[in-house]
Amino acid sequence: MDFLQKIDFSNIPQHIAVIMDGNGRWAQQQGHERLYGHNYGVESVREVLKGAKELKVKYLTLYAFSTENWSRPKEEVDGLMDLMVRTIANEVDELNEKGIRLMTIGDTEGLPEGCRNELKNAIAKTAHNTETSLILALNYSARWEILNATKIIAEKVKNGEIDESSIDDSLFNKSLTTNGIPDPELLIRTSGEHRVSNFLLWQIAYSEFYFTDVLWPDFKKEDLFKAVLNYQSRERRFGLISDQISKDV
Ligand code: FPP
């Protein structure tokens, strides 16, 4: 089905966040090691990025490596880091050709040096691009991010830089690693799991959730378009009642 034809271009989410899940199960279903699934997952990253650009989505955030993922078998962690470094290095020119800016959220200081350097290089080389921002959540967990923001604010209060009474939503937003990035209107999780897994807990307060059974390596542009169409069928009330929304109150 051609989902793209049905999309209302006046109602595109400006930020879509994705929990890419199911690489390991996909690989095992094909009789391969888990890393095989992660390798194929990169193809889905390319596809979804292309789709996001076609839709003129401004921000696409992908949950690529959580703080909990360090506990996976060493071989898988090393393989994932290696894949990340290789992919980023290979894709920089294409990101530039397509006007895509690379950004990260999370505790990137905790990543291996090679990965940090490759990221730093790609972030600097694509910083001027304005079409779509690809945000990789790396060594990310929302609880870490919220605690980190709390420490930043506490330090400022302690130093007398700010007064406790000035702590509000806006100040908290500025202290998160997503500073400057609007909250996602749409959160997608693949592979049939219905969990948030410590992802963007502050930022998804009013996000629409879309869950699909499709495993990440099978998730293609059409699946993204289908998710956006589904999003467009929702009524976003932000705590109001339906009548208030339709009367534009
Ligand atoms: C979850 O599937 C996937 C990950 C933890 C890693 C996702 C990473 C990639 C697709 C590579 C991305 C690379 C770049 C540069 C963005 P899982 O392993 O938890 O699958 P399972 O639930 O079936 O075990």
PDB file of N, CA and C and ligand atoms in Angstrom, residues 20-26 34 38 41-42 45 62-64 69 72 76 80 83-84 87-88 136 216, ligand 1:
ATOM      1  N   MET A  20      14.691   1.196  18.406  1.00  0.00           N
ATOM      2  CA  MET A  20      14.949   0.183  17.371  1.00  0.00           C
ATOM      3  C   MET A  20      15.142  -1.152  18.088  1.00  0.00           C
ATOM      4  N   ASP A  21      14.169  -2.026  18.003  1.00  0.00           N
ATOM      5  CA  ASP A  21      14.261  -3.276  18.767  1.00  0.00           C
ATOM      6  C   ASP A  21      14.008  -4.479  17.857  1.00  0.00           C
ATOM      7  N   GLY A  22      14.660  -5.589  18.197  1.00  0.00           N
ATOM      8  CA  GLY A  22      14.389  -6.840  17.497  1.00  0.00           C
ATOM      9  C   GLY A  22      15.522  -7.324  16.610  1.00  0.00           C
ATOM     10  N   ASN A  23      16.680  -6.659  16.662  1.00  0.00           N
ATOM     11  CA  ASN A  23      17.807  -7.091  15.813  1.00  0.00           C
ATOM     12  C   ASN A  23      18.246  -8.517  16.156  1.00  0.00           C
ATOM     13  N   GLY A  24      18.348  -8.792  17.467  1.00  0.00           N
ATOM     14  CA  GLY A  24      18.838 -10.099  17.917  1.00  0.00           C
ATOM     15  C   GLY A  24      17.885 -11.210  17.496  1.00  0.00           C
ATOM     16  N   ARG A  25      16.571 -10.995  17.724  1.00  0.00           N
ATOM     17  CA  ARG A  25      15.576 -12.015  17.359  1.00  0.00           C
ATOM     18  C   ARG A  25      15.541 -12.229  15.844  1.00  0.00           C
ATOM     19  N   TRP A  26      15.689 -11.148  15.103  1.00  0.00           N
ATOM     20  CA  TRP A  26      15.679 -11.241  13.634  1.00  0.00           C
ATOM     21  C   TRP A  26      16.837 -12.126  13.173  1.00  0.00           C
ATOM     22  N   ARG A  34      23.680 -12.668  16.812  1.00  0.00           N
ATOM     23  CA  ARG A  34      22.947 -11.415  17.021  1.00  0.00           C
ATOM     24  C   ARG A  34      23.542 -10.229  16.232  1.00  0.00           C
ATOM     25  N   HIS A  38      22.258  -6.664  13.975  1.00  0.00           N
ATOM     26  CA  HIS A  38      22.647  -5.254  14.136  1.00  0.00           C
ATOM     27  C   HIS A  38      23.160  -4.692  12.803  1.00  0.00           C
ATOM     28  N   GLY A  41      20.387  -3.956  10.757  1.00  0.00           N
ATOM     29  CA  GLY A  41      19.673  -2.828  11.359  1.00  0.00           C
ATOM     30  C   GLY A  41      20.160  -1.502  10.814  1.00  0.00           C
ATOM     31  N   VAL A  42      21.421  -1.445  10.411  1.00  0.00           N
ATOM     32  CA  VAL A  42      21.976  -0.199   9.858  1.00  0.00           C
ATOM     33  C   VAL A  42      21.255   0.156   8.556  1.00  0.00           C
ATOM     34  N   VAL A  45      18.232   1.908   9.422  1.00  0.00           N
ATOM     35  CA  VAL A  45      18.547   3.291   9.831  1.00  0.00           C
ATOM     36  C   VAL A  45      18.593   4.169   8.579  1.00  0.00           C
ATOM     37  N   LEU A  62      17.263   8.179  17.388  1.00  0.00           N
ATOM     38  CA  LEU A  62      17.325   6.716  17.402  1.00  0.00           C
ATOM     39  C   LEU A  62      18.035   6.237  18.664  1.00  0.00           C
ATOM     40  N   TYR A  63      17.386   5.298  19.367  1.00  0.00           N
ATOM     41  CA  TYR A  63      17.971   4.743  20.598  1.00  0.00           C
ATOM     42  C   TYR A  63      18.971   3.663  20.165  1.00  0.00           C
ATOM     43  N   ALA A  64      20.234   4.053  20.025  1.00  0.00           N
ATOM     44  CA  ALA A  64      21.235   3.149  19.446  1.00  0.00           C
ATOM     45  C   ALA A  64      21.977   2.327  20.498  1.00  0.00           C
ATOM     46  N   ASN A  69      22.886  -1.443  27.985  1.00  0.00           N
ATOM     47  CA  ASN A  69      23.433  -2.343  26.965  1.00  0.00           C
ATOM     48  C   ASN A  69      24.872  -2.788  27.243  1.00  0.00           C
ATOM     49  N   ARG A  72      25.487  -6.471  28.118  1.00  0.00           N
ATOM     50  CA  ARG A  72      25.371  -7.568  27.143  1.00  0.00           C
ATOM     51  C   ARG A  72      26.725  -8.274  27.003  1.00  0.00           C
ATOM     52  N   GLU A  76      29.223  -8.826  21.834  1.00  0.00           N
ATOM     53  CA  GLU A  76      28.149  -8.033  21.204  1.00  0.00           C
ATOM     54  C   GLU A  76      28.402  -6.524  21.401  1.00  0.00           C
ATOM     55  N   LEU A  80      29.005  -3.952  18.424  1.00  0.00           N
ATOM     56  CA  LEU A  80      28.126  -2.793  18.228  1.00  0.00           C
ATOM     57  C   LEU A  80      28.935  -1.498  18.132  1.00  0.00           C
ATOM     58  N   LEU A  83      30.660  -1.414  14.835  1.00  0.00           N
ATOM     59  CA  LEU A  83      29.683  -1.129  13.779  1.00  0.00           C
ATOM     60  C   LEU A  83      29.347   0.359  13.755  1.00  0.00           C
ATOM     61  N   MET A  84      29.193   0.928  14.931  1.00  0.00           N
ATOM     62  CA  MET A  84      28.847   2.338  15.053  1.00  0.00           C
ATOM     63  C   MET A  84      29.972   3.195  14.433  1.00  0.00           C
ATOM     64  N   THR A  87      30.117   2.710  10.635  1.00  0.00           N
ATOM     65  CA  THR A  87      28.962   3.306   9.947  1.00  0.00           C
ATOM     66  C   THR A  87      29.092   4.821   9.910  1.00  0.00           C
ATOM     67  N   ILE A  88      29.439   5.404  11.051  1.00  0.00           N
ATOM     68  CA  ILE A  88      29.528   6.870  11.115  1.00  0.00           C
ATOM     69  C   ILE A  88      30.604   7.358  10.140  1.00  0.00           C
ATOM     70  N   LEU A 136      21.585  10.498  17.601  1.00  0.00           N
ATOM     71  CA  LEU A 136      21.823   9.143  18.109  1.00  0.00           C
ATOM     72  C   LEU A 136      21.868   9.188  19.626  1.00  0.00           C
ATOM     73  N   TRP A 216      13.220  -4.597  13.897  1.00  0.00           N
ATOM     74  CA  TRP A 216      13.913  -3.430  13.330  1.00  0.00           C
ATOM     75  C   TRP A 216      14.546  -3.689  11.952  1.00  0.00           C
TER      76      TRP A 216
HETATM   77  C1  FPP B   1      17.954  -3.582  19.814  1.00  0.00           C
HETATM   78  O1  FPP B   1      17.754  -4.874  19.318  1.00  0.00           O
HETATM   79  C2  FPP B   1      19.004  -2.886  19.075  1.00  0.00           C
HETATM   80  C3  FPP B   1      20.131  -2.356  19.636  1.00  0.00           C
HETATM   81  C4  FPP B   1      20.422  -2.423  21.063  1.00  0.00           C
HETATM   82  C5  FPP B   1      21.165  -1.697  18.815  1.00  0.00           C
HETATM   83  C6  FPP B   1      20.661  -0.907  17.665  1.00  0.00           C
HETATM   84  C7  FPP B   1      21.800  -0.491  16.846  1.00  0.00           C
HETATM   85  C8  FPP B   1      21.818  -0.479  15.492  1.00  0.00           C
HETATM   86  C9  FPP B   1      20.666  -0.796  14.615  1.00  0.00           C
HETATM   87  C10 FPP B   1      23.045  -0.019  14.818  1.00  0.00           C
HETATM   88  C11 FPP B   1      22.857   1.425  14.601  1.00  0.00           C
HETATM   89  C12 FPP B   1      24.038   2.066  14.101  1.00  0.00           C
HETATM   90  C13 FPP B   1      24.062   3.404  13.950  1.00  0.00           C
HETATM   91  C14 FPP B   1      25.268   4.064  13.450  1.00  0.00           C
HETATM   92  C15 FPP B   1      22.896   4.222  14.332  1.00  0.00           C
HETATM   93  P1  FPP B   1      18.044  -6.093  20.307  1.00  0.00           P
HETATM   94  O2  FPP B   1      19.468  -6.474  20.141  1.00  0.00           O
HETATM   95  O3  FPP B   1      17.658  -5.721  21.690  1.00  0.00           O
HETATM   96  O4  FPP B   1      17.099  -7.193  19.713  1.00  0.00           O
HETATM   97  P2  FPP B   1      16.342  -8.350  20.548  1.00  0.00           P
HETATM   98  O5  FPP B   1      15.355  -7.643  21.427  1.00  0.00           O
HETATM   99  O6  FPP B   1      15.687  -9.141  19.462  1.00  0.00           O
HETATM  100  O7  FPP B   1      17.374  -9.115  21.308  1.00  0.00           O
END
